[in-house]
């Protein structure tokens, strides 16, 4: 019996691996991608990382090869860690196949994390298996990964179960498992800063609600919360240090706070019932059915009822049932305006309602005590979820097969990547001849930031992406000589001594080498590098070098993860030994 229980988890993981491979191959067979929304932003980031790795440089801080060679530092302030597997796959596979393999890897990771998170919460392998499939294959998750390519949020989705499992154990379960909360929040922060902000707000509300309901909290649980927070700080040291040294107080441009693209209830229901991932309003038919029938199954189960209600609240928050237009004129905008789009709450409604769905499926699958019947039910569930997935991605596959706009190489200044451009391994490199669809000037200085992703809204931004240089505020001809990891080299012929303004964004730890010598420089009116030059030919190397504290932070994070890994492996080996001894006794 012990052996059977031990191998059931292994079998589940094998099934997840098989499904993930199958779902990846489903896309790989198309041979191409259709680019929308955030696609070119993340593709350009991966391209930069890939080229730097080819040069033997591990860390990418600024854009030298991509983003119009502007030296923009979105790599420092928008997490990149989970883009590295994609970049590494580029060394073996073509660019399109690399992306779909990366997508499949994160599907697999989401399934495994969801399975073990639910197992820790419910101790039911049947329910864990159901939750893993429903949550991982939810329409909104697939939308993030393969339709709109919102890949920061897509990877964050993978670790959401860990964060909520962690807060569950700290507040209600085994508070000794507080490290789960630290790891969950850290991994979300490694993925998407906005998701960690929203998740943190939810966790705070859950904590406050728990304290009010139970009229207090034990000292032990408070200590667990504090320890969890401290551990998370150690794990995110590198990111925090970059923010402190190069972001805070630097007048860097970011998207405006807003509540845009709100939807009616019917605009949520229609695509969800059609089970499509082709629009951000859809959560899929399974989640919507659960929203309608879930109350019947949870009404007499306190904790499950609360989870279901939270899921319904997030569905409402994604729609105009919440008066977002009114709230945008209040202090609420300053608190949560960073979300920009209320449909982001679909990630959380998918999570909480998938928990309820797994309870319903568990009740159905465990009808009767016959193990053979239970196995048949599990097979039927798997088949149903595969069919559901095929339905969810139908529009995405159809869009890709349509080859609507075959992307040609751009020869026009200030041209943004056309929406719904089709690329395959042959024309993939043409992506980098255009401005990215969204985010070209994210993390530019405010004086050059292009509002609403419209390059025409900022003359300064236009001059930077067009590689324009100025001597004493008069335009001169400059030549981009070379780019390498975090480094840009320009050559300029100055007709007289003066201040040379180059089209490279300046950050506190940017360094400038003029004609072979390190030199002082200042900030131009564009927020770019401005250096004093002498008459004649000038070679200017601009390089970003982080503070030594960054590498200290890397060391702290690596050592901390190493200690956690050793502790985890030791506990797993101890459990295996205990089970082996128990099995011998049986």
Coordinates of C-alpha atoms in Angstrom, one line a residue, residues 22-453:
X22 CA 1.7 17.0 -26.5
X23 CA 0.4 20.6 -26.0
X24 CA 3.7 22.0 -27.0
X25 CA 3.9 19.9 -30.1
X26 CA 0.4 21.0 -31.0
X27 CA 1.9 24.5 -31.6
X28 CA 5.3 23.5 -32.8
X29 CA 3.6 21.8 -35.8
X30 CA 2.3 25.2 -37.0
X31 CA 5.9 26.3 -37.5
X32 CA 5.1 30.0 -36.7
X33 CA 3.8 32.6 -34.3
X34 CA 1.4 35.5 -34.8
X35 CA 2.6 38.5 -32.8
X36 CA 0.3 40.7 -30.7
X37 CA 0.3 42.7 -27.5
X38 CA 3.5 42.0 -25.4
X39 CA 5.0 39.5 -27.9
X40 CA 7.7 41.7 -29.4
X41 CA 8.6 43.2 -26.0
X42 CA 9.5 39.8 -24.5
X43 CA 10.9 38.4 -27.7
X44 CA 13.3 41.3 -27.8
X45 CA 14.3 40.8 -24.2
X46 CA 15.0 37.1 -24.9
X47 CA 17.0 38.0 -28.0
X48 CA 19.2 40.4 -25.9
X49 CA 19.8 37.7 -23.3
X50 CA 20.5 35.1 -26.0
X51 CA 23.1 37.3 -27.7
X52 CA 24.8 38.2 -24.4
X53 CA 25.0 34.5 -23.5
X54 CA 26.7 33.9 -26.9
X55 CA 29.3 36.4 -25.8
X56 CA 29.7 34.6 -22.5
X57 CA 27.9 37.2 -20.4
X58 CA 25.4 35.9 -17.9
X59 CA 23.8 39.2 -16.8
X60 CA 21.8 41.5 -19.0
X61 CA 21.1 44.9 -17.6
X62 CA 20.5 47.2 -20.6
X63 CA 19.5 46.8 -24.3
X64 CA 22.4 47.1 -26.6
X65 CA 21.3 44.9 -29.5
X66 CA 17.5 45.4 -29.3
X67 CA 15.1 48.2 -28.4
X68 CA 16.7 50.4 -31.0
X69 CA 20.1 50.1 -29.2
X70 CA 18.8 52.7 -26.7
X71 CA 20.5 51.2 -23.6
X72 CA 17.1 51.1 -21.9
X73 CA 17.2 49.2 -18.6
X74 CA 14.0 47.2 -18.6
X75 CA 16.0 44.1 -17.8
X76 CA 16.9 45.6 -14.4
X77 CA 13.4 46.5 -13.5
X78 CA 11.2 43.9 -15.2
X79 CA 12.2 40.4 -14.1
X80 CA 14.1 38.3 -16.6
X81 CA 15.1 35.1 -14.7
X82 CA 12.5 32.9 -16.2
X83 CA 13.3 34.1 -19.8
X84 CA 16.7 32.4 -19.5
X85 CA 15.4 28.9 -20.2
X86 CA 13.9 30.2 -23.4
X87 CA 17.2 31.9 -24.4
X88 CA 19.1 28.7 -23.6
X89 CA 16.8 26.7 -25.9
X90 CA 17.8 29.0 -28.7
X91 CA 21.2 27.4 -28.7
X92 CA 19.6 24.1 -29.8
X93 CA 16.3 24.9 -31.5
X94 CA 15.0 27.5 -33.9
X95 CA 13.4 30.6 -32.3
X96 CA 9.8 29.5 -32.8
X97 CA 10.3 26.0 -31.5
X98 CA 12.3 27.4 -28.6
X99 CA 9.3 29.5 -27.5
X100 CA 6.8 26.7 -27.7
X101 CA 9.1 24.3 -25.8
X102 CA 9.5 27.0 -23.1
X103 CA 5.7 27.4 -23.0
X104 CA 5.4 23.6 -22.6
X105 CA 7.9 23.6 -19.8
X106 CA 5.9 26.2 -17.9
X107 CA 2.7 24.3 -18.4
X108 CA 4.4 21.3 -16.9
X109 CA 5.8 23.3 -14.0
X110 CA 2.3 24.8 -13.3
X111 CA 0.8 21.4 -13.3
X112 CA 3.3 20.0 -10.9
X113 CA 3.2 23.0 -8.5
X114 CA -0.6 23.1 -8.6
X115 CA -0.7 19.3 -7.9
X116 CA 1.6 19.4 -4.8
X117 CA 0.0 22.6 -3.5
X118 CA -3.4 21.1 -3.5
X119 CA -2.0 17.9 -2.0
X120 CA -0.6 19.9 0.9
X121 CA -3.9 21.6 1.4
X122 CA -6.4 18.8 0.9
X123 CA -4.3 15.5 1.3
X124 CA -6.4 14.2 -1.6
X125 CA -4.5 13.0 -4.7
X126 CA -7.7 12.8 -6.7
X127 CA -8.5 16.4 -5.9
X128 CA -4.9 17.5 -6.5
X129 CA -4.9 15.9 -10.0
X130 CA -8.2 17.6 -10.8
X131 CA -7.0 21.0 -9.6
X132 CA -3.8 20.7 -11.5
X133 CA -5.5 20.1 -14.8
X134 CA -8.3 22.7 -14.3
X135 CA -6.0 25.4 -13.0
X136 CA -3.1 24.9 -15.5
X137 CA -5.4 24.6 -18.6
X138 CA -7.7 27.5 -17.7
X139 CA -8.5 29.7 -20.6
X140 CA -7.0 32.9 -19.1
X141 CA -3.7 31.1 -18.5
X142 CA -3.5 29.9 -22.1
X143 CA -4.5 33.4 -23.3
X144 CA -1.5 34.9 -21.4
X145 CA 0.9 32.4 -22.9
X146 CA -0.1 31.9 -26.5
X147 CA -2.5 34.7 -27.6
X148 CA -1.3 38.0 -26.0
X149 CA 2.1 36.8 -24.9
X150 CA 1.8 38.5 -21.5
X151 CA 4.7 36.3 -20.4
X152 CA 5.5 38.0 -17.1
X153 CA 2.0 37.3 -15.9
X154 CA 2.0 33.9 -17.5
X155 CA 5.0 32.8 -15.5
X156 CA 3.7 34.4 -12.3
X157 CA 0.5 32.3 -12.7
X158 CA 2.7 29.2 -12.2
X159 CA 3.6 30.2 -8.7
X160 CA 0.3 31.7 -7.4
X161 CA -0.7 28.4 -5.7
X162 CA 2.5 28.4 -3.7
X163 CA 1.9 31.9 -2.3
X164 CA -1.7 31.1 -1.3
X165 CA -0.7 27.7 0.1
X166 CA 1.9 29.5 2.2
X167 CA -0.5 32.0 3.7
X168 CA -3.0 29.1 4.3
X169 CA -0.4 27.3 6.4
X170 CA 0.8 30.4 8.2
X171 CA -2.7 31.5 9.2
X172 CA -4.7 28.2 9.4
X173 CA -2.6 25.2 8.9
X174 CA 0.9 24.1 9.9
X175 CA 2.7 27.4 10.6
X176 CA 6.1 25.6 10.4
X177 CA 5.6 25.6 6.7
X178 CA 6.1 29.4 6.5
X179 CA 8.9 28.9 4.0
X180 CA 6.3 28.1 1.3
X181 CA 5.0 31.6 1.5
X182 CA 8.5 33.1 1.1
X183 CA 9.3 30.9 -1.9
X184 CA 5.9 31.5 -3.6
X185 CA 6.1 35.3 -3.3
X186 CA 9.8 35.3 -4.3
X187 CA 9.1 33.3 -7.5
X188 CA 6.2 35.6 -8.4
X189 CA 8.5 38.5 -7.9
X190 CA 11.1 36.8 -10.2
X191 CA 8.2 36.7 -12.8
X192 CA 6.1 39.8 -12.7
X193 CA 6.2 42.8 -10.3
X194 CA 2.6 43.8 -10.8
X195 CA 1.4 40.3 -9.9
X196 CA 3.4 40.2 -6.7
X197 CA 1.9 43.6 -5.8
X198 CA -1.7 42.4 -6.4
X199 CA -1.0 39.1 -4.7
X200 CA 0.5 40.8 -1.7
X201 CA -2.5 43.1 -1.3
X202 CA -4.8 40.0 -1.4
X203 CA -2.7 38.2 1.2
X204 CA -2.8 41.3 3.5
X205 CA -6.6 41.3 3.2
X206 CA -6.8 37.6 3.9
X207 CA -4.6 38.1 7.0
X208 CA -6.6 41.0 8.3
X209 CA -9.8 39.1 7.7
X210 CA -8.5 36.1 9.5
X211 CA -7.4 38.2 12.5
X212 CA -10.8 39.9 12.7
X213 CA -12.8 36.7 12.3
X214 CA -10.7 34.8 14.9
X215 CA -10.4 37.9 17.1
X216 CA -6.6 37.7 17.2
X217 CA -3.6 35.7 16.0
X218 CA -1.2 33.5 17.9
X219 CA 2.3 34.6 18.6
X220 CA 3.6 31.5 16.8
X221 CA 1.8 32.5 13.6
X222 CA 3.0 36.1 13.9
X223 CA 6.6 34.8 14.1
X224 CA 6.0 32.7 11.1
X225 CA 4.8 35.7 9.1
X226 CA 7.8 37.7 10.1
X227 CA 10.2 34.9 9.3
X228 CA 8.6 34.4 5.9
X229 CA 8.9 38.1 5.1
X230 CA 12.6 38.2 6.1
X231 CA 13.4 35.1 4.1
X232 CA 11.6 36.6 1.0
X233 CA 13.8 39.7 1.4
X234 CA 16.9 37.6 1.3
X235 CA 15.8 35.8 -1.8
X236 CA 14.9 39.0 -3.7
X237 CA 18.0 40.9 -2.7
X238 CA 19.4 41.4 -6.3
X239 CA 16.1 42.9 -7.6
X240 CA 15.7 45.1 -4.5
X241 CA 19.3 46.4 -4.8
X242 CA 18.8 47.3 -8.5
X243 CA 15.7 49.2 -7.6
X244 CA 17.4 51.1 -4.8
X245 CA 20.5 52.0 -6.8
X246 CA 19.1 52.7 -10.2
X247 CA 15.3 53.3 -10.0
X248 CA 14.2 55.1 -6.9
X249 CA 14.4 58.8 -7.3
X250 CA 15.6 58.6 -10.9
X251 CA 12.5 60.1 -12.5
X252 CA 11.9 57.0 -14.7
X253 CA 8.8 56.8 -16.8
X254 CA 6.2 54.1 -16.2
X255 CA 2.7 53.4 -17.5
X256 CA 0.0 55.7 -16.0
X257 CA -2.4 54.3 -13.4
X258 CA -5.7 53.4 -14.8
X259 CA -8.7 51.1 -14.9
X260 CA -9.0 50.5 -18.6
X261 CA -10.7 47.9 -20.8
X262 CA -13.4 47.2 -18.3
X263 CA -16.1 44.7 -19.4
X264 CA -19.7 43.9 -18.8
X265 CA -20.9 40.7 -17.3
X266 CA -22.1 39.5 -20.7
X267 CA -18.7 40.3 -22.2
X268 CA -17.2 38.0 -19.6
X269 CA -19.8 35.2 -20.0
X270 CA -19.9 35.0 -23.8
X271 CA -16.3 34.2 -24.6
X272 CA -16.0 32.0 -21.4
X273 CA -19.0 29.9 -22.5
X274 CA -17.4 29.7 -26.0
X275 CA -14.3 28.3 -24.1
X276 CA -11.9 30.5 -26.1
X277 CA -8.5 32.0 -25.1
X278 CA -8.5 34.5 -27.9
X279 CA -9.7 37.3 -25.6
X280 CA -8.6 38.5 -22.1
X281 CA -12.3 38.4 -20.9
X282 CA -12.5 34.7 -21.0
X283 CA -11.9 32.4 -18.0
X284 CA -13.2 29.3 -19.8
X285 CA -16.4 27.2 -19.6
X286 CA -15.3 25.1 -16.7
X287 CA -14.6 28.1 -14.4
X288 CA -17.9 29.7 -15.4
X289 CA -19.9 26.5 -14.8
X290 CA -18.3 26.3 -11.3
X291 CA -19.3 29.9 -10.7
X292 CA -22.9 29.0 -11.3
X293 CA -23.1 25.6 -9.5
X294 CA -20.3 25.8 -6.9
X295 CA -22.5 27.2 -4.1
X296 CA -24.4 23.9 -3.9
X297 CA -21.2 22.0 -3.2
X298 CA -19.6 24.4 -0.7
X299 CA -22.5 26.0 1.2
X300 CA -22.1 23.7 4.2
X301 CA -18.2 23.7 4.2
X302 CA -16.9 26.9 5.8
X303 CA -13.4 27.2 4.4
X304 CA -14.5 25.9 0.9
X305 CA -17.4 28.3 0.9
X306 CA -15.0 31.2 1.6
X307 CA -12.7 30.2 -1.2
X308 CA -15.7 30.0 -3.6
X309 CA -16.9 33.5 -2.5
X310 CA -13.5 35.0 -3.0
X311 CA -13.5 33.5 -6.5
X312 CA -16.8 35.1 -7.3
X313 CA -15.6 38.4 -5.9
X314 CA -12.7 38.4 -8.3
X315 CA -15.0 37.6 -11.2
X316 CA -17.1 40.6 -10.3
X317 CA -14.0 42.8 -9.9
X318 CA -13.1 42.0 -13.5
X319 CA -16.3 43.4 -14.7
X320 CA -18.3 46.7 -14.6
X321 CA -20.2 45.3 -11.6
X322 CA -17.4 47.1 -9.9
X323 CA -17.8 50.8 -10.6
X324 CA -14.2 51.3 -11.9
X325 CA -15.0 54.6 -13.6
X326 CA -16.2 56.1 -10.3
X327 CA -13.3 54.5 -8.4
X328 CA -10.8 56.1 -10.8
X329 CA -11.8 59.5 -9.4
X330 CA -11.0 58.4 -5.8
X331 CA -7.9 57.4 -3.7
X332 CA -8.5 53.8 -4.9
X333 CA -6.7 54.8 -8.2
X334 CA -3.5 55.6 -6.2
X335 CA -3.7 52.3 -4.3
X336 CA -4.5 49.8 -7.1
X337 CA -4.3 51.9 -10.3
X338 CA -1.1 50.0 -11.2
X339 CA -3.3 47.1 -12.3
X340 CA -4.3 49.1 -15.3
X341 CA -6.7 46.5 -16.5
X342 CA -9.3 44.9 -14.2
X343 CA -9.4 41.8 -16.3
X344 CA -6.1 40.9 -14.6
X345 CA -8.3 39.7 -11.7
X346 CA -9.2 36.7 -14.0
X347 CA -6.0 35.1 -12.8
X348 CA -7.3 35.0 -9.2
X349 CA -10.8 34.0 -10.1
X350 CA -9.4 31.2 -12.1
X351 CA -7.3 30.1 -9.1
X352 CA -10.0 30.2 -6.4
X353 CA -12.7 28.8 -8.6
X354 CA -10.4 26.0 -9.8
X355 CA -10.1 25.0 -6.1
X356 CA -13.9 24.7 -6.0
X357 CA -14.0 22.9 -9.3
X358 CA -11.5 20.3 -7.9
X359 CA -13.7 19.7 -4.9
X360 CA -16.7 19.1 -7.2
X361 CA -14.7 16.7 -9.4
X362 CA -13.3 14.9 -6.3
X363 CA -16.9 14.2 -5.1
X364 CA -17.8 12.9 -8.5
X365 CA -14.7 10.7 -9.1
X366 CA -14.8 9.2 -5.6
X367 CA -18.4 7.9 -6.0
X368 CA -18.1 4.3 -4.9
X369 CA -15.1 2.5 -3.5
X370 CA -14.0 0.5 -6.5
X371 CA -10.4 1.4 -7.4
X372 CA -10.9 0.3 -11.0
X373 CA -13.8 2.7 -11.4
X374 CA -11.8 5.5 -9.9
X375 CA -9.0 4.9 -12.4
X376 CA -11.5 5.0 -15.3
X377 CA -12.9 8.2 -13.9
X378 CA -9.4 9.7 -13.8
X379 CA -8.8 8.7 -17.4
X380 CA -12.2 10.3 -18.4
X381 CA -11.2 13.5 -16.6
X382 CA -7.9 13.7 -18.5
X383 CA -9.6 13.2 -21.8
X384 CA -12.2 15.8 -21.0
X385 CA -9.4 18.3 -20.1
X386 CA -7.5 17.5 -23.3
X387 CA -10.6 18.2 -25.3
X388 CA -11.2 21.4 -23.4
X389 CA -7.6 22.5 -24.1
X390 CA -8.1 21.8 -27.8
X391 CA -11.2 24.0 -27.7
X392 CA -9.4 26.7 -25.8
X393 CA -6.5 27.0 -28.4
X394 CA -8.6 26.5 -31.5
X395 CA -8.7 30.2 -32.4
X396 CA -5.0 30.6 -31.7
X397 CA -4.1 27.7 -34.0
X398 CA -6.4 29.1 -36.7
X399 CA -4.8 32.5 -36.4
X400 CA -1.3 31.0 -36.8
X401 CA -2.3 28.9 -39.7
X402 CA -3.8 31.9 -41.5
X403 CA -0.4 33.5 -42.0
X404 CA -2.2 36.8 -42.1
X405 CA 0.7 39.3 -42.4
X406 CA 4.0 37.7 -43.3
X407 CA 6.5 40.1 -41.5
X408 CA 8.9 41.8 -43.9
X409 CA 12.1 43.6 -42.9
X410 CA 11.4 47.1 -41.9
X411 CA 13.1 50.0 -43.7
X412 CA 11.0 52.9 -42.3
X413 CA 11.9 55.0 -39.3
X414 CA 9.6 54.9 -36.3
X415 CA 7.6 51.9 -37.6
X416 CA 6.0 49.8 -34.9
X417 CA 5.6 46.1 -35.4
X418 CA 2.4 45.4 -37.3
X419 CA -0.3 43.7 -35.2
X420 CA -0.9 40.1 -36.1
X421 CA 2.4 39.7 -37.9
X422 CA 3.3 36.2 -38.8
X423 CA 6.8 35.0 -38.2
X424 CA 8.6 31.6 -38.6
X425 CA 12.2 30.6 -38.4
X426 CA 12.9 32.3 -41.7
X427 CA 11.7 35.8 -40.9
X428 CA 12.0 35.9 -37.1
X429 CA 14.9 38.3 -37.2
X430 CA 12.8 40.9 -38.9
X431 CA 11.1 41.5 -35.6
X432 CA 14.1 43.5 -34.4
X433 CA 13.9 46.0 -37.3
X434 CA 10.7 47.4 -35.8
X435 CA 9.8 49.2 -32.6
X436 CA 8.1 46.8 -30.2
X437 CA 4.4 46.9 -30.0
X438 CA 4.1 47.8 -26.4
X439 CA 6.9 48.9 -24.1
X440 CA 9.6 50.4 -26.4
X441 CA 10.1 53.3 -24.0
X442 CA 9.2 51.6 -20.7
X443 CA 11.9 52.7 -18.1
X444 CA 13.0 55.6 -20.2
X445 CA 13.5 58.9 -18.3
X446 CA 10.2 60.7 -18.0
X447 CA 11.3 63.5 -20.3
X448 CA 11.6 60.9 -23.1
X449 CA 8.8 58.5 -22.1
X450 CA 6.2 57.9 -24.8
X451 CA 2.8 57.9 -23.2
X452 CA 0.2 55.2 -24.1
X453 CA 2.9 53.3 -26.1

